[in-house]
Amino acid sequence: MTAPQETLIERLEEGMKSKISNCLLCLLFFSLSCVTAGAEAPYQNYIYSFDGEPQAECQAYLPTGVVTGNSLGTKDFNQPEDIFAADNGKVYIADTGNNRILILTADMKLESIIEAFGDKNNDRFNNPCGVFVTPENELYVADTDNSRIVVFDENRQLRVIYNTPDSDMLVTPFQPLKTAVDLYGRMYVVSRGCEKGFIQLEKDGTFLSYYGAIQTTLSPSEALWRLFMTEEQKRRTAKNTPTVYSNVVVDRDGFVFGTVSAAGGIYDASVMIRKLNPLGVDILKRDGVFGPRGDIELKDADGQKIYSKFVDISVRKNGVYSVLDSEKKRIFTYDCSGDLMYVFGAKGAQLGTFDEPAGMDITPWGDYFVIDSKYNHVVIFKPTEYALLLDEAIEFQYRRNYIEAEKKWNDVLKYTSKSDLAYNNLGKIMMVFEKYEDALFYFKLGSDREYYSAAFKYYRKLLLNDYFHLLFAGLVVVIVGIISLRLFLKWKRKKAIL
């Protein structure tokens, strides 16, 4: 065994020992700092280890209060469906059952209400289910049962109404549930029951195309079974295919994110969250051990699997995104590679829990607003120091400021006994610095086999480069020795004959 290999093994052994020590120290840390935080929330933040076991972490977000119609000085909400936190700090709520849109200030005070608009204020919403605000502060409202999108300028004055597009290519009903607008003014509409993807509209409201349709594939057994199905059975099976989007958002780079709720007994984690390029192709990274899919597996009291149903998604400028799971009543947050960062929320009636979570968004300063359409209120969550530290580490790494990112990830490890996310990101940083021995050390602790193999390949190459001259010199000595020995033996045989 070579000296570098011995050094590596010694470091790994020391790392595992320190890892065990960290576990013991973390117990003390939790008792001093995290227990109090945990007592303030009726749930526990967790991530999944490499072997699929849930692993408790410090709380990332804590509930701080609720907003109701009464607290705003107006009538109670009635089954609100959507919420949007604009860049200017204002918050927009689609109070669906009351057929109105509420605009709140950054400190959650009521600023204005839109109920009637148009000439002589004689036009009204009918079941508005979605709101979206552009960087120019234009408000887009998905006026569902009026089959239109209503747009207001930054002064809340009606700008334009987009009714059902007049196009032979539009072959599905136009009943907008949610909408989002890209950098060029194109609209992406989630329409009720549309299985062809988003309805894409031009800036002037004309129909452009269906966008991001989901192509589901059958397993070999399902394909074989369909050969023996009747046409009626095939139609019923098709209705169970999860091809209907539940929400849409456009990030700062113009990529379209969408969520899909599982339908029937069919569930495919690879299509439940999508990031679409201009061609409508899914390019979402799923490099995490289990990929972005909510909980790995959950079963009810009867042993039946419970699948996530994502109803909303929020994307930040550093690629971090969160999805709202209406089935498990939780919010799952992932980095741009698809690694789970933290989880918060639960089912219940306490502060911080939900019964029918319908919409979610995050403010520019990091607060989460979650709508519960059963309790008719908005729950406010604020980040802990642990969550802020994670976000800072992700932000520095996203911007390729690896020196600062390394510092932040090491600070993260002071809060947690074991964080595969921190260890593996430190390993990636060491790869950038070409410190492959250190990278192996971190990937071993983070249980990332793929990156460990890649780091080992580079480390082996580095060893060969460093010791090539010695290997070459040794090989030359061996070859010269063999040749000299053969010449000596040949000379000796000739001498013996003579």
JSON list of N, CA and C in Angstrom, two decimals, residues 84-92 106 132-137 250 252 315 317 361-365:
[
{"chain": "A", "resi": 84, "resn": "PHE", "atom": "N", "xyz": [-49.67, 35.12, -4.36]},
{"chain": "A", "resi": 84, "resn": "PHE", "atom": "CA", "xyz": [-48.46, 35.49, -5.10]},
{"chain": "A", "resi": 84, "resn": "PHE", "atom": "C", "xyz": [-47.77, 36.62, -4.36]},
{"chain": "A", "resi": 85, "resn": "ALA", "atom": "N", "xyz": [-46.47, 36.43, -4.07]},
{"chain": "A", "resi": 85, "resn": "ALA", "atom": "CA", "xyz": [-45.64, 37.45, -3.43]},
{"chain": "A", "resi": 85, "resn": "ALA", "atom": "C", "xyz": [-44.81, 38.12, -4.51]},
{"chain": "A", "resi": 86, "resn": "ALA", "atom": "N", "xyz": [-45.12, 39.38, -4.80]},
{"chain": "A", "resi": 86, "resn": "ALA", "atom": "CA", "xyz": [-44.46, 40.10, -5.89]},
{"chain": "A", "resi": 86, "resn": "ALA", "atom": "C", "xyz": [-43.09, 40.61, -5.46]},
{"chain": "A", "resi": 87, "resn": "ASP", "atom": "N", "xyz": [-42.30, 40.99, -6.46]},
{"chain": "A", "resi": 87, "resn": "ASP", "atom": "CA", "xyz": [-40.95, 41.48, -6.18]},
{"chain": "A", "resi": 87, "resn": "ASP", "atom": "C", "xyz": [-40.96, 42.76, -5.36]},
{"chain": "A", "resi": 88, "resn": "ASN", "atom": "N", "xyz": [-42.03, 43.56, -5.48]},
{"chain": "A", "resi": 88, "resn": "ASN", "atom": "CA", "xyz": [-42.10, 44.82, -4.72]},
{"chain": "A", "resi": 88, "resn": "ASN", "atom": "C", "xyz": [-42.57, 44.62, -3.29]},
{"chain": "A", "resi": 89, "resn": "GLY", "atom": "N", "xyz": [-42.77, 43.34, -2.88]},
{"chain": "A", "resi": 89, "resn": "GLY", "atom": "CA", "xyz": [-43.15, 43.03, -1.51]},
{"chain": "A", "resi": 89, "resn": "GLY", "atom": "C", "xyz": [-44.63, 42.87, -1.29]},
{"chain": "A", "resi": 90, "resn": "LYS", "atom": "N", "xyz": [-45.45, 43.28, -2.25]},
{"chain": "A", "resi": 90, "resn": "LYS", "atom": "CA", "xyz": [-46.89, 43.17, -2.07]},
{"chain": "A", "resi": 90, "resn": "LYS", "atom": "C", "xyz": [-47.36, 41.74, -2.30]},
{"chain": "A", "resi": 91, "resn": "VAL", "atom": "N", "xyz": [-48.45, 41.39, -1.65]},
{"chain": "A", "resi": 91, "resn": "VAL", "atom": "CA", "xyz": [-48.97, 40.03, -1.70]},
{"chain": "A", "resi": 91, "resn": "VAL", "atom": "C", "xyz": [-50.38, 40.06, -2.28]},
{"chain": "A", "resi": 92, "resn": "TYR", "atom": "N", "xyz": [-50.63, 39.14, -3.23]},
{"chain": "A", "resi": 92, "resn": "TYR", "atom": "CA", "xyz": [-51.92, 39.08, -3.93]},
{"chain": "A", "resi": 92, "resn": "TYR", "atom": "C", "xyz": [-52.59, 37.74, -3.61]},
{"chain": "A", "resi": 106, "resn": "ALA", "atom": "N", "xyz": [-46.42, 44.74, 2.23]},
{"chain": "A", "resi": 106, "resn": "ALA", "atom": "CA", "xyz": [-45.36, 43.81, 2.65]},
{"chain": "A", "resi": 106, "resn": "ALA", "atom": "C", "xyz": [-45.51, 43.37, 4.10]},
{"chain": "A", "resi": 132, "resn": "PHE", "atom": "N", "xyz": [-51.04, 36.03, -10.91]},
{"chain": "A", "resi": 132, "resn": "PHE", "atom": "CA", "xyz": [-49.62, 36.12, -11.27]},
{"chain": "A", "resi": 132, "resn": "PHE", "atom": "C", "xyz": [-49.29, 37.59, -11.48]},
{"chain": "A", "resi": 133, "resn": "VAL", "atom": "N", "xyz": [-48.11, 38.00, -10.99]},
{"chain": "A", "resi": 133, "resn": "VAL", "atom": "CA", "xyz": [-47.68, 39.39, -11.10]},
{"chain": "A", "resi": 133, "resn": "VAL", "atom": "C", "xyz": [-46.33, 39.44, -11.81]},
{"chain": "A", "resi": 134, "resn": "THR", "atom": "N", "xyz": [-46.21, 40.26, -12.83]},
{"chain": "A", "resi": 134, "resn": "THR", "atom": "CA", "xyz": [-44.97, 40.39, -13.59]},
{"chain": "A", "resi": 134, "resn": "THR", "atom": "C", "xyz": [-44.00, 41.31, -12.87]},
{"chain": "A", "resi": 135, "resn": "PRO", "atom": "N", "xyz": [-42.72, 41.33, -13.29]},
{"chain": "A", "resi": 135, "resn": "PRO", "atom": "CA", "xyz": [-41.77, 42.28, -12.68]},
{"chain": "A", "resi": 135, "resn": "PRO", "atom": "C", "xyz": [-42.20, 43.74, -12.87]},
{"chain": "A", "resi": 136, "resn": "GLU", "atom": "N", "xyz": [-43.06, 44.00, -13.87]},
{"chain": "A", "resi": 136, "resn": "GLU", "atom": "CA", "xyz": [-43.57, 45.36, -14.08]},
{"chain": "A", "resi": 136, "resn": "GLU", "atom": "C", "xyz": [-44.83, 45.63, -13.26]},
{"chain": "A", "resi": 137, "resn": "ASN", "atom": "N", "xyz": [-45.16, 44.68, -12.37]},
{"chain": "A", "resi": 137, "resn": "ASN", "atom": "CA", "xyz": [-46.30, 44.80, -11.45]},
{"chain": "A", "resi": 137, "resn": "ASN", "atom": "C", "xyz": [-47.65, 44.77, -12.16]},
{"chain": "A", "resi": 250, "resn": "VAL", "atom": "N", "xyz": [-42.95, 30.75, -13.85]},
{"chain": "A", "resi": 250, "resn": "VAL", "atom": "CA", "xyz": [-41.82, 31.04, -14.73]},
{"chain": "A", "resi": 250, "resn": "VAL", "atom": "C", "xyz": [-40.71, 31.65, -13.89]},
{"chain": "A", "resi": 252, "resn": "ARG", "atom": "N", "xyz": [-36.74, 33.39, -13.22]},
{"chain": "A", "resi": 252, "resn": "ARG", "atom": "CA", "xyz": [-36.12, 34.62, -13.72]},
{"chain": "A", "resi": 252, "resn": "ARG", "atom": "C", "xyz": [-35.39, 34.42, -15.04]},
{"chain": "A", "resi": 315, "resn": "VAL", "atom": "N", "xyz": [-40.26, 29.12, -7.19]},
{"chain": "A", "resi": 315, "resn": "VAL", "atom": "CA", "xyz": [-38.86, 29.02, -7.61]},
{"chain": "A", "resi": 315, "resn": "VAL", "atom": "C", "xyz": [-38.12, 30.30, -7.23]},
{"chain": "A", "resi": 317, "resn": "LYS", "atom": "N", "xyz": [-34.38, 32.70, -7.18]},
{"chain": "A", "resi": 317, "resn": "LYS", "atom": "CA", "xyz": [-33.42, 33.13, -8.19]},
{"chain": "A", "resi": 317, "resn": "LYS", "atom": "C", "xyz": [-32.18, 32.26, -8.22]},
{"chain": "A", "resi": 361, "resn": "ASP", "atom": "N", "xyz": [-46.43, 30.64, -1.78]},
{"chain": "A", "resi": 361, "resn": "ASP", "atom": "CA", "xyz": [-45.38, 31.43, -2.44]},
{"chain": "A", "resi": 361, "resn": "ASP", "atom": "C", "xyz": [-44.39, 31.88, -1.39]},
{"chain": "A", "resi": 362, "resn": "ILE", "atom": "N", "xyz": [-43.23, 32.34, -1.86]},
{"chain": "A", "resi": 362, "resn": "ILE", "atom": "CA", "xyz": [-42.17, 32.79, -0.97]},
{"chain": "A", "resi": 362, "resn": "ILE", "atom": "C", "xyz": [-41.82, 34.22, -1.31]},
{"chain": "A", "resi": 363, "resn": "THR", "atom": "N", "xyz": [-41.63, 35.03, -0.29]},
{"chain": "A", "resi": 363, "resn": "THR", "atom": "CA", "xyz": [-41.32, 36.44, -0.48]},
{"chain": "A", "resi": 363, "resn": "THR", "atom": "C", "xyz": [-39.86, 36.62, -0.87]},
{"chain": "A", "resi": 364, "resn": "PRO", "atom": "N", "xyz": [-39.49, 37.79, -1.41]},
{"chain": "A", "resi": 364, "resn": "PRO", "atom": "CA", "xyz": [-38.08, 38.04, -1.73]},
{"chain": "A", "resi": 364, "resn": "PRO", "atom": "C", "xyz": [-37.16, 37.92, -0.52]},
{"chain": "A", "resi": 365, "resn": "TRP", "atom": "N", "xyz": [-37.71, 38.10, 0.69]},
{"chain": "A", "resi": 365, "resn": "TRP", "atom": "CA", "xyz": [-36.85, 38.01, 1.89]},
{"chain": "A", "resi": 365, "resn": "TRP", "atom": "C", "xyz": [-36.93, 36.65, 2.57]}
]
